[in-house]
Tab-separated table of C-alpha atoms in Angstrom:
chain	number	residue	atom	x	y	z
A	463	MET	CA	-91.964	-45.157	156.272
A	464	SER	CA	-88.403	-43.952	155.013
A	465	THR	CA	-87.476	-44.512	150.921
A	466	VAL	CA	-84.376	-46.256	149.912
A	467	THR	CA	-83.490	-45.619	146.316
A	468	LYS	CA	-82.214	-48.039	144.739
A	469	ILE	CA	-78.560	-47.351	142.895
A	470	VAL	CA	-77.527	-49.502	140.098
A	471	PRO	CA	-73.758	-50.469	139.317
A	472	PHE	CA	-72.434	-47.950	135.847
A	473	GLY	CA	-69.417	-49.455	135.424
A	474	SER	CA	-66.179	-47.003	134.562
A	475	GLY	CA	-65.769	-42.963	134.387
A	476	GLY	CA	-65.767	-44.266	130.739
A	477	ARG	CA	-68.792	-45.882	130.080
A	478	ILE	CA	-70.567	-42.635	131.448
A	479	ALA	CA	-68.736	-40.561	129.284
A	480	GLU	CA	-69.392	-42.550	126.611
A	481	THR	CA	-73.697	-42.567	127.509
A	482	ALA	CA	-73.167	-38.938	127.252
A	483	ARG	CA	-71.203	-38.931	124.168
A	484	ARG	CA	-74.210	-41.139	122.779
A	485	THR	CA	-77.271	-38.982	124.301
A	486	LEU	CA	-75.633	-36.099	121.924
A	487	SER	CA	-75.112	-37.996	118.846
A	488	ILE	CA	-78.270	-39.038	118.688
A	489	ALA	CA	-79.496	-35.476	119.351
A	490	ALA	CA	-76.491	-34.787	116.237
A	491	GLU	CA	-78.357	-37.065	114.018
A	492	GLY	CA	-82.036	-35.760	114.518
A	493	LEU	CA	-80.923	-32.102	113.825
A	494	ASN	CA	-79.158	-33.965	111.124
A	495	ALA	CA	-82.222	-35.735	109.906
A	496	LEU	CA	-84.597	-32.620	109.846
A	497	GLU	CA	-82.074	-31.169	108.115
A	498	ALA	CA	-82.427	-32.524	105.665
A	499	GLN	CA	-86.591	-32.110	105.561
A	500	PHE	CA	-85.369	-29.161	104.140
A	501	THR	CA	-84.142	-29.632	101.044
A	502	GLU	CA	-87.941	-32.268	99.964
A	503	ARG	CA	-90.552	-30.079	97.925
A	504	GLU	CA	-93.312	-30.827	99.614
A	505	PHE	CA	-92.105	-29.978	103.047
A	506	SER	CA	-90.101	-27.040	102.532
A	507	ALA	CA	-93.588	-25.412	100.534
A	508	THR	CA	-95.053	-25.964	103.939
A	509	PHE	CA	-92.696	-24.458	106.018
A	510	LEU	CA	-93.158	-21.756	103.252
A	511	ARG	CA	-97.009	-21.755	104.017
A	512	MET	CA	-96.440	-21.199	107.259
A	513	VAL	CA	-93.744	-18.927	107.994
A	514	GLY	CA	-96.620	-17.300	105.267
A	515	VAL	CA	-99.936	-17.184	106.908
A	516	ILE	CA	-97.422	-16.071	110.482
A	517	MET	CA	-95.965	-12.980	108.529
A	518	HIS	CA	-99.592	-11.930	106.848
A	519	VAL	CA	-102.006	-13.139	111.126
A	520	ARG	CA	-103.690	-9.462	111.827
A	521	GLY	CA	-103.417	-10.675	115.114
A	522	ARG	CA	-100.973	-12.902	117.450
A	523	LEU	CA	-99.258	-16.688	117.215
A	524	ILE	CA	-100.703	-18.886	119.830
A	525	VAL	CA	-97.565	-21.095	120.966
A	526	THR	CA	-99.255	-24.932	122.296
A	527	GLY	CA	-98.238	-28.203	123.550
A	528	MET	CA	-98.215	-29.632	127.163
A	529	GLY	CA	-95.717	-31.878	128.467
A	530	LYS	CA	-92.263	-31.687	127.625
A	531	SER	CA	-93.513	-30.130	123.972
A	532	GLY	CA	-95.366	-27.045	126.311
A	533	ILE	CA	-92.173	-26.351	127.388
A	534	VAL	CA	-90.459	-26.197	123.983
A	535	ALA	CA	-93.409	-24.257	123.268
A	536	ARG	CA	-92.578	-22.230	126.299
A	537	LYS	CA	-89.377	-21.197	124.653
A	538	MET	CA	-90.178	-20.571	121.210
A	539	THR	CA	-92.665	-18.373	122.731
A	540	ALA	CA	-90.308	-16.145	123.945
A	541	THR	CA	-87.418	-15.694	120.708
A	542	LEU	CA	-91.226	-15.062	118.362
A	543	THR	CA	-91.863	-12.380	120.357
A	544	SER	CA	-87.938	-10.981	120.599
A	545	THR	CA	-87.192	-11.364	117.384
A	546	GLY	CA	-90.541	-9.291	116.263
A	547	THR	CA	-93.515	-12.024	115.674
A	548	PRO	CA	-96.363	-11.192	118.551
A	549	ALA	CA	-96.599	-14.342	120.333
A	550	ILE	CA	-97.711	-15.958	123.590
A	551	PHE	CA	-98.258	-19.835	124.994
A	552	LEU	CA	-101.769	-21.463	125.654
A	553	HIS	CA	-101.218	-23.786	128.156
A	554	PRO	CA	-103.667	-26.845	127.508
A	555	ALA	CA	-104.756	-27.090	130.789
A	556	ASP	CA	-106.685	-24.312	131.403
A	557	ALA	CA	-107.745	-23.781	127.743
A	558	GLY	CA	-111.044	-25.031	129.141
A	559	HIS	CA	-110.836	-23.540	131.937
A	560	GLY	CA	-111.707	-19.838	130.700
A	561	ASP	CA	-108.529	-19.325	128.767
A	562	LEU	CA	-109.622	-19.860	124.931
A	563	GLY	CA	-110.665	-16.284	125.852
A	564	MET	CA	-107.837	-15.211	124.511
A	565	VAL	CA	-107.250	-16.751	120.842
A	566	THR	CA	-109.396	-14.118	118.690
A	567	PRO	CA	-110.445	-14.416	115.228
A	568	ASP	CA	-107.822	-12.113	114.136
A	569	ASP	CA	-104.568	-14.996	115.180
A	570	VAL	CA	-102.959	-17.867	115.310
A	571	VAL	CA	-103.127	-20.957	115.925
A	572	LEU	CA	-99.674	-23.396	117.104
A	573	MET	CA	-99.500	-26.167	118.306
A	574	LEU	CA	-96.987	-29.289	119.104
A	575	SER	CA	-96.778	-32.636	119.941
A	576	HIS	CA	-94.717	-35.174	119.232
A	577	SER	CA	-97.035	-38.365	119.365
A	578	GLY	CA	-99.902	-35.837	118.057
A	579	GLU	CA	-102.520	-37.084	120.410
A	580	SER	CA	-102.706	-35.573	123.790
A	581	ASN	CA	-105.267	-35.570	124.970
A	582	GLU	CA	-105.305	-31.782	126.666
A	583	LEU	CA	-105.934	-30.286	122.437
A	584	GLY	CA	-108.570	-31.196	121.537
A	585	PRO	CA	-110.695	-28.328	123.202
A	586	ILE	CA	-108.325	-26.108	121.663
A	587	ILE	CA	-108.384	-28.136	118.389
A	588	GLN	CA	-112.061	-28.277	118.694
A	589	TYR	CA	-112.605	-23.964	119.497
A	590	CYS	CA	-110.775	-23.852	117.288
A	591	LYS	CA	-112.840	-25.326	114.311
A	592	ARG	CA	-115.631	-23.398	115.363
A	593	PHE	CA	-114.411	-20.109	115.177
A	594	ALA	CA	-112.263	-21.024	112.072
A	595	ILE	CA	-109.216	-19.660	113.474
A	596	PRO	CA	-106.294	-20.828	111.556
A	597	LEU	CA	-104.695	-24.036	112.838
A	598	LEU	CA	-100.882	-24.187	112.864
A	599	GLY	CA	-99.421	-28.507	113.476
A	600	MET	CA	-95.837	-29.763	114.582
A	601	THR	CA	-95.913	-33.100	114.998
A	602	ALA	CA	-94.357	-36.057	113.871
A	603	ARG	CA	-97.516	-38.476	113.338
A	604	GLU	CA	-98.908	-38.016	109.797
A	605	ASN	CA	-102.184	-39.823	110.971
A	606	SER	CA	-102.442	-38.289	114.473
A	607	THR	CA	-105.447	-37.093	115.778
A	608	VAL	CA	-103.329	-32.970	115.640
A	609	ALA	CA	-101.591	-33.963	112.061
A	610	LEU	CA	-105.303	-34.471	110.517
A	611	ALA	CA	-106.825	-30.898	112.306
A	612	SER	CA	-104.123	-28.574	110.852
A	613	ASP	CA	-104.509	-26.531	108.228
A	614	ILE	CA	-101.045	-26.400	108.402
A	615	CYS	CA	-98.837	-29.452	110.173
A	616	ILE	CA	-94.940	-29.779	109.956
A	617	LEU	CA	-93.846	-33.115	109.476
A	618	MET	CA	-90.520	-34.377	111.899
A	619	PRO	CA	-88.349	-37.033	112.095
A	620	ASN	CA	-89.792	-39.140	113.619
A	621	VAL	CA	-86.206	-39.859	115.197
A	622	LYS	CA	-84.336	-42.317	118.052
A	623	GLU	CA	-84.589	-40.582	120.778
A	624	ALA	CA	-80.889	-41.021	123.424
A	625	CYS	CA	-83.411	-42.493	126.842
A	626	PRO	CA	-82.699	-46.256	127.079
A	627	ASN	CA	-86.026	-46.553	127.416
A	628	ALA	CA	-86.928	-44.791	124.205
A	629	LEU	CA	-89.682	-43.038	126.945
A	630	ALA	CA	-88.013	-40.297	128.113
A	631	PRO	CA	-89.058	-36.980	125.063
A	632	THR	CA	-85.198	-36.045	124.062
A	633	THR	CA	-83.935	-36.363	121.169
A	634	SER	CA	-87.519	-35.490	119.506
A	635	THR	CA	-87.604	-31.676	122.058
A	636	THR	CA	-84.401	-31.267	119.939
A	637	ILE	CA	-85.616	-31.271	117.264
A	638	GLN	CA	-88.808	-28.936	117.971
A	639	MET	CA	-86.553	-26.449	119.556
A	640	ALA	CA	-84.067	-26.005	116.408
A	641	PHE	CA	-87.953	-26.063	114.433
A	642	GLY	CA	-88.793	-23.018	116.741
A	643	ASP	CA	-85.742	-21.347	115.852
A	644	ALA	CA	-85.466	-22.191	112.690
A	645	LEU	CA	-88.781	-20.264	112.295
A	646	ALA	CA	-88.234	-17.222	114.047
A	647	ILE	CA	-84.725	-15.972	112.902
A	648	ALA	CA	-86.660	-16.778	108.935
A	649	LEU	CA	-89.805	-14.784	110.359
A	650	MET	CA	-86.588	-12.208	111.643
A	651	GLU	CA	-85.518	-12.122	108.558
A	652	MET	CA	-88.582	-11.316	106.406
A	653	ARG	CA	-89.575	-8.798	108.574
A	654	GLY	CA	-86.285	-7.335	108.609
A	655	PHE	CA	-85.694	-7.133	111.244
A	656	SER	CA	-82.685	-5.043	112.529
A	657	ALA	CA	-79.739	-4.279	115.597
A	658	ASP	CA	-82.172	-1.247	116.443
A	659	ASP	CA	-85.523	-3.626	115.875
A	660	PHE	CA	-83.775	-5.992	119.185
A	661	HIS	CA	-83.108	-3.060	120.694
A	662	LYS	CA	-86.497	-1.802	121.393
A	663	PHE	CA	-87.754	-5.121	123.041
A	664	HIS	CA	-84.856	-6.068	125.037
A	665	PRO	CA	-83.284	-2.279	126.513
A	666	ASN	CA	-82.008	-3.798	130.063
A	667	GLY	CA	-79.100	-6.733	130.734
A	668	ARG	CA	-75.508	-6.594	128.484
A	669	LEU	CA	-77.720	-7.183	125.831
A	670	GLY	CA	-79.574	-3.890	125.517
A	671	ALA	CA	-75.650	-2.310	126.384
A	672	GLN	CA	-74.502	-3.909	123.856
A	673	LEU	CA	-76.935	-3.421	121.452
A	674	LEU	CA	-77.064	0.915	122.091
A	675	LYS	CA	-76.548	3.349	119.596
A	676	VAL	CA	-73.068	5.643	119.762
A	677	ARG	CA	-75.571	8.914	119.515
A	678	GLU	CA	-76.987	7.309	123.045
A	679	LEU	CA	-73.757	7.777	124.761
A	680	MET	CA	-71.877	10.737	122.749
A	681	ALA	CA	-71.258	14.487	124.661
A	682	SER	CA	-72.923	16.087	121.684
A	683	GLY	CA	-73.089	20.241	121.525
A	684	GLN	CA	-70.678	22.943	123.984
A	685	ASP	CA	-69.494	19.464	125.634
A	686	VAL	CA	-67.326	18.035	122.496
A	687	PRO	CA	-63.799	20.185	122.808
A	688	ARG	CA	-63.042	20.982	119.299
A	689	VAL	CA	-60.354	24.119	118.101
A	690	GLU	CA	-59.393	25.820	115.386
A	691	GLU	CA	-56.567	23.761	113.041
A	692	ASP	CA	-54.778	27.597	114.747
A	693	ALA	CA	-55.367	27.886	117.920
A	694	SER	CA	-52.209	27.789	120.253
A	695	LEU	CA	-51.604	24.367	122.269
A	696	LEU	CA	-51.843	26.849	125.617
A	697	ASP	CA	-56.080	26.924	124.035
A	698	ALA	CA	-55.821	22.690	123.136
A	699	THR	CA	-54.930	22.983	126.658
A	700	ILE	CA	-57.465	24.886	128.205
A	701	GLU	CA	-59.899	23.087	125.415
A	702	MET	CA	-58.940	19.885	126.858
A	703	THR	CA	-59.178	20.315	130.929
A	704	ARG	CA	-62.666	22.192	130.356
A	705	ALA	CA	-64.311	19.220	128.737
A	706	ARG	CA	-62.626	16.678	130.502
A	707	LEU	CA	-62.279	14.007	128.163
A	708	GLY	CA	-58.310	13.459	127.585
A	709	GLY	CA	-58.197	15.382	124.129
A	710	THR	CA	-59.925	17.302	121.521
A	711	ALA	CA	-60.956	17.901	118.274
A	712	VAL	CA	-59.322	19.744	115.725
A	713	VAL	CA	-61.629	21.643	113.005
A	714	ASP	CA	-61.821	23.882	110.869
A	715	GLY	CA	-63.813	26.489	109.276
A	716	LYS	CA	-66.097	24.125	108.501
A	717	GLY	CA	-66.716	22.066	110.870
A	718	ALA	CA	-65.231	19.151	109.869
A	719	LEU	CA	-62.945	16.543	112.463
A	720	ILE	CA	-59.643	17.518	110.682
A	721	GLY	CA	-57.300	16.554	113.701
A	722	ALA	CA	-57.289	15.058	117.207
A	723	PHE	CA	-54.807	16.565	120.436
A	724	THR	CA	-54.880	14.398	123.928
A	725	ASP	CA	-53.156	14.572	126.801
A	726	GLY	CA	-50.744	12.219	125.129
A	727	ASP	CA	-49.530	14.348	122.474
A	728	LEU	CA	-49.301	17.450	125.116
A	729	ARG	CA	-46.474	15.690	127.581
A	730	ARG	CA	-45.142	14.370	123.946
A	731	THR	CA	-45.424	18.667	123.053
A	732	VAL	CA	-44.058	20.504	126.419
A	733	THR	CA	-40.876	17.462	126.164
A	734	GLY	CA	-39.583	18.996	123.173
A	735	THR	CA	-40.593	22.045	122.810
A	736	ARG	CA	-41.173	25.341	125.414
A	737	HIS	CA	-43.388	27.558	123.626
A	738	MET	CA	-47.150	26.418	124.022
A	739	ASN	CA	-47.924	29.592	121.423
A	740	GLU	CA	-47.183	27.624	119.008
A	741	PRO	CA	-50.039	26.106	116.448
A	742	VAL	CA	-51.873	23.100	117.524
A	743	GLY	CA	-52.095	21.925	114.456
A	744	ARG	CA	-48.233	21.500	113.953
A	745	HIS	CA	-48.508	18.332	116.772
A	746	MET	CA	-52.028	17.330	116.514
A	747	THR	CA	-53.024	13.393	114.902
A	748	VAL	CA	-53.898	14.638	111.407
A	749	GLU	CA	-56.768	12.493	110.034
A	750	PRO	CA	-57.309	10.886	113.839
A	751	LEU	CA	-59.798	7.590	114.150
A	752	SER	CA	-63.177	8.665	113.896
A	753	ILE	CA	-67.431	6.510	113.945
A	754	GLY	CA	-70.629	7.619	113.169
A	755	PRO	CA	-73.116	8.281	115.713
A	756	GLU	CA	-75.522	5.019	113.822
A	757	GLU	CA	-73.023	2.684	114.905
A	758	LEU	CA	-73.403	0.404	117.985
A	759	ALA	CA	-71.701	1.441	120.929
A	760	SER	CA	-69.786	-2.050	120.798
A	761	GLU	CA	-68.086	-0.892	117.939
A	762	ALA	CA	-66.986	2.323	119.213
A	763	LEU	CA	-65.024	-0.518	121.953
A	764	ARG	CA	-64.033	-2.887	120.133
A	765	LEU	CA	-62.008	0.379	118.045
A	766	MET	CA	-61.012	1.201	121.432
A	767	HIS	CA	-59.469	-1.795	122.106
A	768	ASP	CA	-57.636	-2.731	119.056
A	769	HIS	CA	-56.921	1.236	118.386
A	770	ASN	CA	-55.735	1.657	121.960
A	771	ILE	CA	-56.947	4.353	122.514
A	772	MET	CA	-59.115	5.794	125.331
A	773	LEU	CA	-61.691	8.283	122.708
A	774	LEU	CA	-62.908	8.122	120.116
A	775	PHE	CA	-64.504	11.804	118.321
A	776	VAL	CA	-68.219	11.116	116.212
A	777	CYS	CA	-69.050	12.441	113.020
A	778	GLU	CA	-71.999	12.803	109.924
A	779	LYS	CA	-69.738	13.272	106.852
A	780	ASP	CA	-66.264	14.548	108.335
A	781	ARG	CA	-68.136	16.871	110.334
A	782	LEU	CA	-67.243	16.900	114.032
A	783	VAL	CA	-70.794	15.882	115.963
A	784	GLY	CA	-69.691	14.356	119.681
A	785	ALA	CA	-66.997	12.273	120.856
A	786	ILE	CA	-67.829	9.315	123.060
A	787	HIS	CA	-64.673	7.913	125.460
A	788	MET	CA	-64.030	4.744	127.217
A	789	HIS	CA	-65.874	5.703	130.486
A	790	ASP	CA	-68.660	6.279	128.156
A	791	LEU	CA	-69.156	2.347	126.985
A	792	LEU	CA	-68.318	0.361	130.325
A	793	HIS	CA	-70.461	2.635	132.668
A	794	ALA	CA	-73.563	1.417	130.083
A	795	GLY	CA	-72.419	-1.537	130.662
A	796	VAL	CA	-71.351	-2.020	126.589
A	797	ALA	CA	-68.444	-4.679	127.547
């Protein structure tokens, strides 16, 4: 038996666009309402208490929710985990079939439910009460089961859904997602979670490449081309050829970077003089651009783009410690 889909005439394209715009407008109203709650003393105090509990938990943050709230809970878990807060998602439907065993007395549970009355959350609530596991709630219903059972409960604004039937969760899940991001970033800042920490959790892909440090990609030791100021142009050319980086650093007797001499400088020099025995110090670029080894590789790439160069020397307190080429950055995926 075939199924016939009823198509309801919708009107002009302008009406369709207006519906989409109205959806976004309603979502923005919901976000504004959530932001406004942070200016209320009671709400902000509750938020700070929640952050404090999560910050000092010995175990993990167990995030749970059913339906659309469960999908938001999964995303929240991913954001928390990647920003330094150990968190796992617990599906309520699986909790009563053995997965409650993953919750330990050292953990804290965060429960998401717009209505606060999802039946599937019952076993988790009972388990937390039985074993004195802190229960954090997030709901829009003040007298709901979740709100009353929670040790700390965030009351979300009771927002209007964009769905014309006021049934499909739209604005309510949008503000849940935004609150999850606000919670994760607040915890991240309190932990002093740095870009270096972020890189440890994101070693692969483009994001990982952007978080690489210069020291991880630079040439060092004997692989760094260098000559002293009184070396001849011929010696500088031989050193550039040996290292194959398209240039050489010029250093003083203490190893401090005082200049740079590149293939381009060589071409301009050869055009202007026939004396390859002249000291490189006469033709070098004085006080060349450099970068520190702990800077992000993406910052090195930005400097190269901004100054139209292919090679950067790496220094610690003026002392030459490395060199990084544009090709090294591109090969590592820093772009």
